[in-house]
Coordinates of C-alpha atoms and ligand atoms in Angstrom, one line a residue:
Chain F
X13 CA -31.6 -19.5 3.5
X14 CA -29.5 -17.4 0.9
X15 CA -26.4 -19.1 -0.3
X16 CA -23.2 -17.5 0.7
X17 CA -22.1 -17.4 -2.9
X18 CA -24.1 -18.1 -6.1
X19 CA -22.2 -18.1 -9.2
X20 CA -24.3 -18.5 -12.5
X21 CA -23.0 -19.0 -16.0
X22 CA -20.0 -16.9 -15.1
X23 CA -17.7 -15.9 -18.0
X24 CA -14.7 -13.6 -17.8
X25 CA -12.9 -12.3 -20.6
X26 CA -9.6 -10.5 -20.2
X27 CA -7.8 -9.0 -23.2
X28 CA -10.1 -10.7 -25.5
X29 CA -9.4 -14.2 -24.1
X30 CA -12.2 -16.1 -22.1
X31 CA -10.3 -16.9 -19.0
X32 CA -13.5 -18.7 -17.4
X33 CA -16.6 -19.6 -19.3
X34 CA -19.9 -20.9 -18.0
X35 CA -18.9 -21.5 -14.4
X36 CA -21.6 -22.5 -12.0
X37 CA -21.5 -22.9 -8.3
X38 CA -23.8 -22.6 -5.3
X39 CA -21.7 -22.4 -2.0
X40 CA -23.6 -22.5 1.4
X41 CA -22.9 -20.6 4.2
X42 CA -20.2 -22.1 6.7
X43 CA -18.8 -24.2 4.1
X44 CA -15.0 -24.7 3.6
X45 CA -14.2 -24.7 -0.1
X46 CA -10.8 -25.5 -1.5
X47 CA -10.1 -23.9 -4.8
X48 CA -7.6 -25.6 -7.0
X49 CA -6.3 -25.6 -10.6
X50 CA -3.1 -25.1 -12.5
X51 CA -1.4 -21.9 -12.8
X52 CA -3.5 -19.7 -15.2
X53 CA -6.6 -21.4 -14.5
X54 CA -8.4 -18.3 -13.4
X55 CA -8.5 -18.7 -9.7
X56 CA -7.3 -15.3 -8.9
X57 CA -9.6 -14.0 -11.8
X58 CA -12.7 -15.6 -10.0
X59 CA -11.6 -14.3 -6.6
X60 CA -11.3 -10.6 -8.0
X61 CA -14.9 -11.3 -9.5
X62 CA -16.3 -12.4 -6.0
X63 CA -14.7 -9.5 -4.2
X64 CA -16.2 -7.3 -6.8
X65 CA -12.9 -5.5 -8.3
X66 CA -13.4 -7.1 -11.7
X67 CA -16.9 -7.1 -13.4
X68 CA -18.0 -10.4 -15.0
X69 CA -18.3 -10.5 -18.8
X70 CA -21.5 -12.6 -18.7
X71 CA -23.4 -14.4 -16.1
X72 CA -23.6 -13.4 -12.3
X73 CA -22.4 -13.7 -9.1
X74 CA -24.4 -13.1 -5.7
X75 CA -22.5 -12.8 -2.5
X76 CA -24.8 -13.3 0.5
X77 CA -27.7 -12.5 -2.0
X78 CA -26.2 -9.2 -2.9
X79 CA -24.0 -8.2 -6.1
X80 CA -20.3 -8.3 -5.6
X81 CA -19.1 -5.0 -4.0
X82 CA -22.6 -4.3 -2.3
X83 CA -21.3 -6.9 0.4
X84 CA -18.0 -5.6 0.8
X85 CA -18.1 -5.4 4.6
X86 CA -18.9 -9.0 4.9
X87 CA -15.6 -10.0 3.1
X88 CA -12.4 -10.7 4.2
X89 CA -9.7 -11.1 1.5
X90 CA -6.1 -12.0 1.5
X91 CA -4.5 -11.3 -1.6
X92 CA -1.9 -13.4 -3.6
X93 CA 1.5 -11.8 -2.7
X94 CA 1.7 -8.6 -0.9
X95 CA 3.5 -5.5 -0.5
X96 CA 7.0 -5.4 1.3
X97 CA 7.3 -2.6 3.9
X98 CA 11.0 -3.8 3.9
X99 CA 12.3 -0.2 4.3
X100 CA 10.0 0.7 7.3
X101 CA 10.1 -0.2 11.0
X102 CA 6.2 -0.3 11.0
X103 CA 5.2 -3.2 13.4
X104 CA 2.9 -6.0 12.3
X105 CA 0.3 -4.6 14.8
X106 CA 0.7 -1.1 13.4
X107 CA -0.2 -2.5 9.9
X108 CA -3.2 -4.5 11.4
X109 CA -4.3 -1.4 13.1
X110 CA -4.1 0.6 10.0
X111 CA -6.7 -2.0 8.3
X112 CA -9.0 -1.8 11.3
X113 CA -12.2 0.2 10.7
X114 CA -10.0 1.4 7.6
X115 CA -13.4 2.1 5.8
X116 CA -14.3 5.0 8.1
X117 CA -13.6 8.5 7.6
X118 CA -11.5 10.9 9.8
X119 CA -8.3 10.6 11.5
X120 CA -6.8 7.0 12.3
X121 CA -7.1 7.3 16.0
X122 CA -6.7 3.9 17.6
X123 CA -9.9 3.7 19.7
X124 CA -10.3 1.3 22.5
X125 CA -12.8 -0.7 20.2
X126 CA -10.3 -1.0 17.5
X127 CA -7.5 -2.0 19.8
X128 CA -9.6 -4.8 21.2
X129 CA -10.5 -6.0 17.6
X130 CA -6.7 -6.0 16.6
X131 CA -5.9 -7.9 19.8
X132 CA -8.6 -10.4 19.0
X133 CA -7.6 -11.1 15.2
X134 CA -3.8 -11.3 16.3
X135 CA -4.9 -13.8 19.0
X136 CA -6.7 -15.8 16.5
X137 CA -3.9 -16.1 14.2
X138 CA -1.5 -16.8 17.0
X139 CA 0.5 -13.6 16.0
X140 CA 0.2 -11.7 19.3
X141 CA 3.7 -12.8 20.5
X142 CA 5.6 -11.2 17.5
X143 CA 3.1 -8.5 16.7
X144 CA 5.3 -5.6 18.1
X145 CA 8.2 -6.6 15.8
X146 CA 8.7 -4.7 12.6
X147 CA 6.8 -6.5 9.8
X148 CA 9.9 -6.3 7.7
X149 CA 11.8 -8.8 10.1
X150 CA 9.2 -11.4 10.1
X151 CA 9.3 -14.6 8.6
X152 CA 7.2 -15.6 5.5
X153 CA 4.8 -17.7 7.7
X154 CA 4.7 -15.0 10.5
X155 CA 3.9 -12.5 7.7
X156 CA 1.0 -14.5 6.2
X157 CA -0.5 -14.9 9.6
X158 CA -0.5 -11.2 9.8
X159 CA -2.1 -10.7 6.6
X160 CA -4.8 -13.2 7.5
X161 CA -5.2 -11.2 10.8
X162 CA -6.1 -8.2 8.6
X163 CA -8.6 -10.1 6.6
X164 CA -10.1 -11.1 9.7
X165 CA -11.0 -7.8 11.0
X166 CA -14.6 -7.0 11.4
X167 CA -15.6 -10.7 11.7
X168 CA -16.3 -11.2 7.9
X169 CA -19.0 -13.8 6.9
X170 CA -16.9 -14.9 3.9
X171 CA -13.3 -15.3 3.8
X172 CA -11.4 -15.4 0.5
X173 CA -7.9 -16.5 0.7
X174 CA -5.9 -16.4 -2.5
X175 CA -2.9 -18.8 -2.1
X176 CA -2.1 -18.2 1.6
X177 CA 0.2 -21.3 1.6
X178 CA 2.6 -20.0 -1.0
X179 CA 6.2 -20.5 0.0
X180 CA 5.2 -21.8 3.3
X181 CA 7.0 -25.0 4.6
X182 CA 4.6 -27.8 5.7
X183 CA 4.7 -26.7 9.5
X184 CA 3.8 -23.2 8.7
X185 CA 1.1 -24.5 6.2
X186 CA -0.6 -26.6 9.0
X187 CA -0.4 -23.6 11.4
X188 CA -2.3 -21.2 9.0
X189 CA -4.8 -23.9 8.0
X190 CA -5.4 -24.5 11.5
X191 CA -6.1 -20.7 12.3
X192 CA -8.5 -20.7 9.4
X193 CA -10.3 -23.7 10.3
X194 CA -10.5 -22.4 14.0
X195 CA -12.1 -19.2 12.6
X196 CA -14.5 -21.2 10.5
X197 CA -15.4 -23.4 13.5
X198 CA -16.2 -20.6 15.9
X199 CA -17.9 -18.0 13.6
X200 CA -19.3 -20.3 10.8
X201 CA -17.6 -18.3 8.4
X202 CA -17.7 -19.4 4.7
X203 CA -14.1 -19.9 3.6
X204 CA -12.8 -20.1 0.0
X205 CA -9.2 -21.3 0.2
X206 CA -7.1 -21.0 -3.0
X207 CA -4.3 -23.5 -3.0
X208 CA -2.3 -25.8 -5.1
X209 CA -1.7 -28.9 -3.0
X210 CA -4.9 -30.2 -1.6
X211 CA -3.5 -32.9 0.6
X212 CA -2.8 -30.5 3.8
X213 CA -6.4 -29.2 3.5
X214 CA -8.0 -32.6 3.2
X215 CA -9.3 -32.8 6.8
X216 CA -10.8 -29.3 6.8
X217 CA -12.4 -29.0 3.3
X218 CA -16.1 -29.5 3.0
X219 CA -16.0 -29.4 -1.1
X220 CA -13.6 -28.4 -3.7
X221 CA -14.0 -26.1 -6.7
X222 CA -11.5 -27.2 -9.3
X223 CA -10.9 -24.9 -12.2
X224 CA -9.2 -26.0 -15.4
X225 CA -9.5 -25.3 -19.1
X226 CA -11.8 -22.5 -18.3
X227 CA -14.4 -24.4 -16.6
X228 CA -15.0 -25.4 -13.1
X229 CA -16.3 -28.5 -11.2
X230 CA -17.7 -28.2 -7.6
X231 CA -18.2 -31.1 -5.2
X232 CA -16.9 -33.7 -2.7
X233 CA -13.2 -34.4 -3.3
X234 CA -14.1 -37.9 -4.0
X235 CA -16.4 -36.9 -6.8
X236 CA -14.5 -34.1 -8.3
X237 CA -10.8 -35.2 -8.0
X238 CA -11.1 -38.5 -10.0
X239 CA -9.5 -39.3 -13.4
X240 CA -12.8 -39.1 -15.3
X241 CA -13.9 -35.8 -14.0
X242 CA -10.7 -33.8 -14.1
X243 CA -9.9 -35.4 -17.6
X244 CA -13.1 -34.0 -18.8
X245 CA -12.3 -30.5 -17.1
X246 CA -8.7 -30.3 -18.5
X247 CA -9.7 -31.6 -22.0
X248 CA -7.0 -34.2 -22.0
X249 CA -6.3 -37.4 -20.0
X250 CA -5.6 -36.7 -16.3
X251 CA -4.8 -39.4 -13.8
X252 CA -5.5 -39.2 -10.0
X253 CA -3.3 -41.2 -8.0
X254 CA -4.1 -42.0 -4.2
X255 CA -1.4 -43.0 -2.1
X256 CA -2.2 -43.7 1.6
X257 CA -4.8 -41.0 1.8
X258 CA -2.8 -38.6 -0.3
X259 CA -4.0 -37.5 -3.8
X260 CA -1.8 -36.6 -6.6
X261 CA -3.0 -35.4 -9.9
X262 CA -0.9 -36.5 -12.8
X263 CA -1.2 -36.0 -16.4
X264 CA -1.3 -38.9 -18.7
X265 CA 2.6 -38.5 -19.7
X266 CA 3.3 -39.0 -16.0
X267 CA 4.1 -35.5 -15.0
X268 CA 2.7 -34.4 -11.7
X269 CA 0.3 -31.7 -12.3
X270 CA -0.9 -30.6 -8.9
X271 CA 0.9 -32.1 -5.9
X272 CA 2.8 -31.5 -2.8
X273 CA 6.2 -31.2 -4.7
X274 CA 4.8 -28.1 -6.4
X275 CA 5.7 -29.0 -10.0
X276 CA 3.3 -27.5 -12.4
X277 CA 2.7 -28.7 -16.1
X278 CA 1.6 -26.1 -18.5
X279 CA 1.4 -28.3 -21.6
Chain U
X27 CA 26.3 34.3 18.8
X28 CA 23.1 34.6 20.8
X29 CA 23.2 38.2 20.2
X30 CA 23.6 37.9 16.5
X31 CA 20.6 35.4 16.5
X32 CA 18.4 37.8 18.3
X33 CA 19.3 40.6 16.0
X34 CA 18.5 38.4 13.0
X35 CA 15.1 37.2 14.6
X36 CA 14.2 41.0 14.7
X37 CA 14.3 41.1 11.0
X38 CA 10.9 40.6 9.0
X39 CA 12.5 38.4 6.4
X40 CA 14.0 36.0 8.9
X41 CA 10.6 35.8 10.9
X42 CA 8.8 35.3 7.5
X43 CA 11.3 32.7 6.5
X44 CA 10.7 30.8 9.9
X45 CA 7.1 30.8 9.3
X46 CA 7.1 29.8 5.6
X47 CA 9.7 27.0 6.5
X48 CA 7.6 25.8 9.4
X49 CA 4.5 25.5 7.1
X50 CA 6.5 23.6 4.4
X51 CA 8.1 21.4 6.8
X52 CA 4.9 20.5 8.6
X53 CA 2.8 19.7 5.6
X54 CA 5.9 17.9 4.1
X55 CA 6.4 15.7 7.1
X56 CA 2.7 14.7 7.1
X57 CA 2.2 14.2 3.4
X58 CA 5.7 12.6 3.2
X59 CA 4.5 9.9 5.7
X60 CA 2.0 8.6 3.3
X61 CA 4.3 9.0 0.3
X62 CA 6.7 6.5 1.9
X63 CA 4.1 4.0 3.0
X64 CA 2.5 4.3 -0.5
X65 CA 5.9 3.9 -2.0
X66 CA 5.5 6.8 -4.4
X67 CA 8.8 8.8 -3.5
X68 CA 10.0 9.1 -7.1
X69 CA 6.5 10.3 -8.3
X70 CA 6.7 12.9 -5.6
X71 CA 10.1 13.8 -6.7
X72 CA 8.9 14.3 -10.4
X73 CA 6.0 16.5 -9.3
X74 CA 8.6 19.1 -8.0
X75 CA 10.1 19.0 -11.3
X76 CA 6.8 19.5 -13.1
X77 CA 6.5 22.4 -10.6
X78 CA 9.5 23.9 -12.1
X79 CA 8.0 24.0 -15.3
X80 CA 5.1 25.6 -14.0
X81 CA 7.0 28.2 -12.0
X82 CA 8.8 29.0 -15.3
X83 CA 5.7 29.4 -17.2
X84 CA 4.1 31.6 -14.6
X85 CA 6.1 34.5 -15.9
X86 CA 4.8 34.0 -19.4
X87 CA 1.2 33.6 -18.1
X88 CA 1.3 36.7 -16.0
X89 CA 1.2 34.5 -12.7
X90 CA 3.2 34.4 -9.7
X91 CA 5.6 31.4 -9.7
X92 CA 3.7 29.6 -6.9
X93 CA 0.6 29.8 -8.8
X94 CA 2.1 28.5 -11.9
X95 CA 3.8 25.7 -9.9
X96 CA 0.2 24.9 -8.2
X97 CA -1.5 24.8 -11.6
X98 CA 1.1 22.3 -13.1
X99 CA 1.6 20.2 -10.1
X100 CA -2.0 19.8 -9.3
X101 CA -2.8 18.8 -12.8
X102 CA -0.1 16.4 -12.9
X103 CA -1.0 14.9 -9.5
X104 CA -4.4 14.3 -10.4
X105 CA -3.5 12.8 -13.6
X106 CA -1.0 10.4 -11.9
X107 CA -3.6 9.4 -9.3
X108 CA -6.1 8.5 -12.1
X109 CA -3.5 6.6 -14.1
X110 CA -3.0 4.3 -11.0
X111 CA -0.1 2.5 -9.3
X112 CA 1.5 1.0 -12.3
X113 CA 2.5 4.4 -13.7
X114 CA 3.3 6.1 -10.5
X115 CA 5.8 3.3 -9.8
X116 CA 7.2 3.0 -13.2
X117 CA 10.7 4.5 -13.2
X118 CA 10.9 4.9 -16.8
X119 CA 7.5 6.8 -17.4
X120 CA 8.4 9.1 -14.4
X121 CA 12.0 9.8 -15.5
X122 CA 10.8 10.6 -18.9
X123 CA 8.2 13.2 -17.5
X124 CA 10.8 14.4 -14.9
X125 CA 13.4 15.3 -17.6
X126 CA 10.8 16.6 -20.0
X127 CA 9.6 19.0 -17.2
X128 CA 13.1 20.3 -16.6
X129 CA 13.3 20.9 -20.4
X130 CA 10.3 22.7 -20.6
X131 CA 11.3 25.0 -17.7
X132 CA 14.4 25.7 -19.3
X133 CA 12.4 26.7 -22.5
X134 CA 10.0 28.9 -20.7
X135 CA 12.8 30.6 -18.7
X136 CA 14.6 31.5 -21.8
X137 CA 11.8 33.9 -22.8
X138 CA 12.6 36.4 -20.1
X139 CA 15.3 38.7 -18.7
X140 CA 17.0 37.9 -15.5
X141 CA 17.2 34.3 -16.5
X142 CA 19.8 33.1 -14.2
X143 CA 18.5 34.7 -11.0
X144 CA 15.0 33.5 -11.7
X145 CA 16.2 30.0 -12.4
X146 CA 18.4 29.8 -9.2
X147 CA 15.4 30.9 -6.9
X148 CA 13.0 28.3 -8.4
X149 CA 15.6 25.5 -8.5
X150 CA 17.3 26.1 -5.2
X151 CA 14.7 27.9 -3.2
X152 CA 14.6 31.5 -2.0
X153 CA 13.3 31.3 1.6
X154 CA 14.8 34.5 3.0
X155 CA 13.1 36.2 0.2
X156 CA 9.6 35.1 1.0
X157 CA 7.1 38.1 1.9
X158 CA 4.5 38.1 4.5
X159 CA 1.8 37.8 1.9
X160 CA 3.3 34.6 0.7
X161 CA 3.3 33.3 4.2
X162 CA -0.4 33.8 4.5
X163 CA -1.0 32.2 1.1
X164 CA 1.0 29.2 2.3
X165 CA -0.8 29.1 5.6
X166 CA -4.2 29.0 3.6
X167 CA -3.1 26.0 1.5
X168 CA -1.6 24.2 4.4
X169 CA -5.1 24.5 6.2
X170 CA -6.8 23.3 3.2
X171 CA -4.5 20.2 2.8
X172 CA -4.7 19.3 6.5
X173 CA -8.5 19.7 6.4
X174 CA -8.8 17.3 3.5
X175 CA -6.3 14.7 5.1
X176 CA -8.0 14.9 8.4
X177 CA -11.2 14.0 6.5
X178 CA -9.9 10.9 4.7
X179 CA -6.5 10.1 6.5
X180 CA -8.2 6.7 7.9
X181 CA -9.1 5.4 4.5
X182 CA -5.9 6.7 3.0
X183 CA -3.9 4.8 5.5
X184 CA -5.9 1.6 4.9
X185 CA -5.5 1.9 1.2
X186 CA -1.9 2.5 1.6
X187 CA -1.0 -0.3 3.7
X188 CA -3.2 -2.9 2.3
X189 CA -4.8 -1.8 -1.0
X190 CA -6.2 -5.1 -2.2
X191 CA -8.1 -5.8 1.2
X192 CA -9.2 -2.0 1.0
X193 CA -10.5 -2.4 -2.2
X194 CA -12.4 -5.6 -1.4
X195 CA -13.9 -3.6 1.5
X196 CA -15.4 -1.1 -0.9
X197 CA -12.8 1.7 -0.9
X198 CA -12.1 3.5 -4.1
X199 CA -8.4 3.2 -4.6
X200 CA -8.6 5.6 -7.6
X201 CA -10.5 8.2 -5.7
X202 CA -8.1 8.2 -2.7
X203 CA -5.1 8.3 -5.1
X204 CA -6.3 11.4 -6.9
X205 CA -7.1 13.2 -3.6
X206 CA -3.8 12.2 -2.1
X207 CA -1.8 13.2 -5.2
X208 CA -3.5 16.7 -5.3
X209 CA -2.6 17.3 -1.7
X210 CA 1.0 16.1 -2.3
X211 CA 1.2 18.5 -5.3
X212 CA 0.3 21.3 -2.9
X213 CA 2.9 20.2 -0.3
X214 CA 5.6 19.9 -3.0
X215 CA 4.9 23.5 -4.2
X216 CA 5.0 24.6 -0.7
X217 CA 8.4 22.9 0.0
X218 CA 9.7 24.2 -3.2
X219 CA 9.2 27.9 -1.8
X220 CA 11.7 26.8 1.0
X221 CA 14.3 24.6 -0.7
X222 CA 13.6 24.9 -4.3
X223 CA 12.2 22.3 -6.7
X224 CA 15.3 20.4 -7.0
X225 CA 15.4 19.5 -3.3
X226 CA 11.9 19.2 -2.2
X227 CA 13.0 15.6 -1.5
X228 CA 14.6 17.0 1.6
X229 CA 11.4 18.2 2.9
X230 CA 8.8 15.9 1.7
X231 CA 10.7 12.7 1.8
X232 CA 13.5 12.9 4.2
X233 CA 11.7 13.5 7.6
X234 CA 9.2 10.7 7.2
X235 CA 11.7 8.4 5.4
X236 CA 13.9 8.7 8.4
X237 CA 11.0 8.5 11.0
X238 CA 9.6 5.5 9.5
X239 CA 13.1 3.6 9.7
X240 CA 12.8 4.2 13.5
X241 CA 9.2 4.2 14.6
X242 CA 7.0 1.1 14.9
X243 CA 3.6 2.6 15.3
X244 CA 1.7 5.1 13.0
X245 CA 1.6 7.9 15.5
X246 CA 5.1 7.7 16.8
X247 CA 6.3 7.8 13.3
X248 CA 4.1 10.8 12.2
X249 CA 5.2 12.9 15.4
X250 CA 8.9 12.1 14.9
X251 CA 8.6 13.0 11.2
X252 CA 6.9 16.5 12.2
X253 CA 9.5 17.2 14.9
X254 CA 12.3 16.4 12.5
X255 CA 11.0 18.5 9.6
X256 CA 10.4 21.4 12.0
X257 CA 13.7 21.4 13.9
X258 CA 16.0 20.7 10.8
X259 CA 14.1 23.8 8.9
X260 CA 14.5 26.0 11.9
X261 CA 18.0 25.0 12.4
X262 CA 19.0 25.5 8.7
X263 CA 17.4 29.0 8.6
X264 CA 19.3 30.0 11.5
X265 CA 22.6 28.5 10.6
X266 CA 22.2 30.3 7.3
X267 CA 21.8 33.6 9.0
X268 CA 25.0 32.9 11.2
X269 CA 27.1 31.8 8.3
X270 CA 25.7 33.7 5.4
X271 CA 25.4 30.3 3.4
X272 CA 22.2 29.2 1.7
X273 CA 19.5 27.7 4.0
X274 CA 19.1 25.2 1.4
X275 CA 22.5 23.8 2.0
X276 CA 22.1 23.7 5.7
X277 CA 18.6 21.9 5.6
X278 CA 19.9 19.3 3.1
X279 CA 23.1 18.8 5.0
X280 CA 21.4 18.4 8.2
X281 CA 18.9 15.8 6.9
X282 CA 21.9 14.0 5.4
X283 CA 23.6 13.8 8.7
X284 CA 20.5 12.5 10.3
X285 CA 19.8 10.0 7.8
X286 CA 23.4 8.6 8.1
X287 CA 23.1 8.5 11.8
X288 CA 19.7 6.7 11.7
X289 CA 20.9 4.1 9.1
X290 CA 23.9 3.5 11.2
X291 CA 21.8 3.2 14.5
X292 CA 19.4 0.7 12.6
X293 CA 22.2 -1.3 11.1
X294 CA 24.3 -1.8 13.9
X295 CA 22.2 -1.4 17.2
X296 CA 18.8 -3.1 16.2
X297 CA 20.0 -6.2 14.6
X298 CA 19.9 -8.2 17.7
X299 CA 16.3 -7.8 18.5
X300 CA 15.4 -8.1 14.7
Ligands
ATP20 N1 -5.4 -8.2 -17.9 C1 -5.4 -9.3 -18.5 N2 -5.4 -9.5 -19.8 C2 -5.3 -10.8 -20.4 N3 -5.3 -11.8 -19.8 C3 -5.0 -11.7 -18.5 C4 -5.3 -10.5 -17.8 N4 -5.2 -10.9 -16.3 C5 -5.0 -12.1 -16.4 N5 -5.0 -12.6 -17.5 C6 -4.8 -14.2 -17.7 O1 -5.8 -14.9 -17.1 C7 -5.4 -16.2 -16.8 C8 -5.7 -16.6 -15.2 O2 -5.1 -15.7 -14.4 P1 -5.2 -15.9 -13.0 O3 -4.3 -15.0 -12.4 O4 -6.7 -15.9 -12.5 O5 -4.5 -17.3 -12.8 P2 -4.4 -18.3 -11.5 O6 -5.4 -19.4 -11.5 O7 -4.8 -17.4 -10.1 O8 -3.1 -18.9 -11.5 P3 -1.8 -18.9 -10.3 O9 -2.1 -20.3 -9.7 O10 -0.6 -18.7 -11.1 O11 -1.9 -17.8 -9.5 C9 -3.8 -16.0 -17.0 O12 -3.6 -16.8 -18.1 C10 -3.5 -14.8 -17.2 O13 -2.5 -14.7 -18.1
MG21 MG1 -3.6 -16.7 -8.6

């Protein structure tokens, strides 16, 4: 069986700086991988490399056994942050329809087939009941679910989500995670889920990919998110504190590095 | 009034104006829709000013104004497409090019006689002076643009609405941007024939901008945009005949009134369900 994602000795330099160097990872089909790391660790950079919009400087990536870009139809992608549409009345459904079969040529008629597909993804993301409203009036959580719906069009085999939880409250975070977990359960989709706080994802993740200091560590939460392993990754002392089944990553000075309260330490 | 109107409709120059106006409005409404959702209104506006330099240079090169305009705008449009969104949405870069273009236009115009009349026609439009030959030219260009759009509209829409996902799904954002900017360049050049380069905003941005404030689906927005463009241009030309005031004034004034009405409607009446 080919791996969903095979990353070998991946090095990416941007503007002369090595953002990632020598990252290795093999991710199997149907795995739910949480991708973590401090701001600027290279999470988005890695994601862009996987979806084929950024060529690796050295090393290789294979997506379902193909070079990135050749497997475009198999990938669903949710970018970090997204465009506004604040001055238009276009409905959420219209935006999803626009993305449906969007890689075909011709005039954007909405065929019966594409209408069904749009209904399906709006259903999965629990967005049907507000899909007719203008996108511009939706709340952050509602918008995220519409963007997720777009990423789910065409039933991709790999779902790459770049910080879909950003600026969501705990309830909406849980809702979105539940949507993604449901999709994974139903279709055996491989999921790469970039986030900052791992606690809300604990029950759905199979493994974590932790990026820091230009390097990456892939494994079970209990193996990767430990003081020893993260200290090695960061290159300075890191303490992992467990509190009633919750995990907090703390730098030795006592600042919370990655946690629910979303306070990032750059130094 | 009906009598006066039917007398005017008997004149060739009025019929030509209506045909030219319809073509420019139709193309402007459709292309403008993508301008709004791609968020490149200012770049579109700048293209028309680049067209001014082109039209002014045309006389020096021995071309018709429309030819000079197409030459400059298509070149600039392709360049904008290649250089990507960062530049297309950079107010500073666009503003600088826009003002340089007007300066160049002034320079080129200073080389020939009849300076003021020529400048007036290019800047503010001369729809009532369009010949049947020009109408045919405009029709050919419109058909080319529509054929191009019909070919890749679906991809363009996807790339406009969700560029990152589109790129991940294998679409070439740069290729689409170049193709679109070339079509936009043609649309802007045609619109300048009607309302002049300074006011192409009215034909290329206004109908789609107003339609998108109201309509929630792609097709309803597109159809409303086209209807608005056509109706306003026809009304503007006929009002111009009746009042002997420039069509450019009437067209821009009608769009402004419509804009106010729609903004008012959106602000005061749709709040509740939003
Ligand atoms: N074009 C570029 N030239 C030089 N450096 C770049 C370029 N693009 C990104 N970088 C740098 O690469 C690093 C990694 O950026 P990236 O966006 O991948 O971080 P991230 O892990 O996604 O962070 P965040 O949590 O803030 O989203 C950053 O330090 C950024 O400044
Ligand atoms: Mg990022």
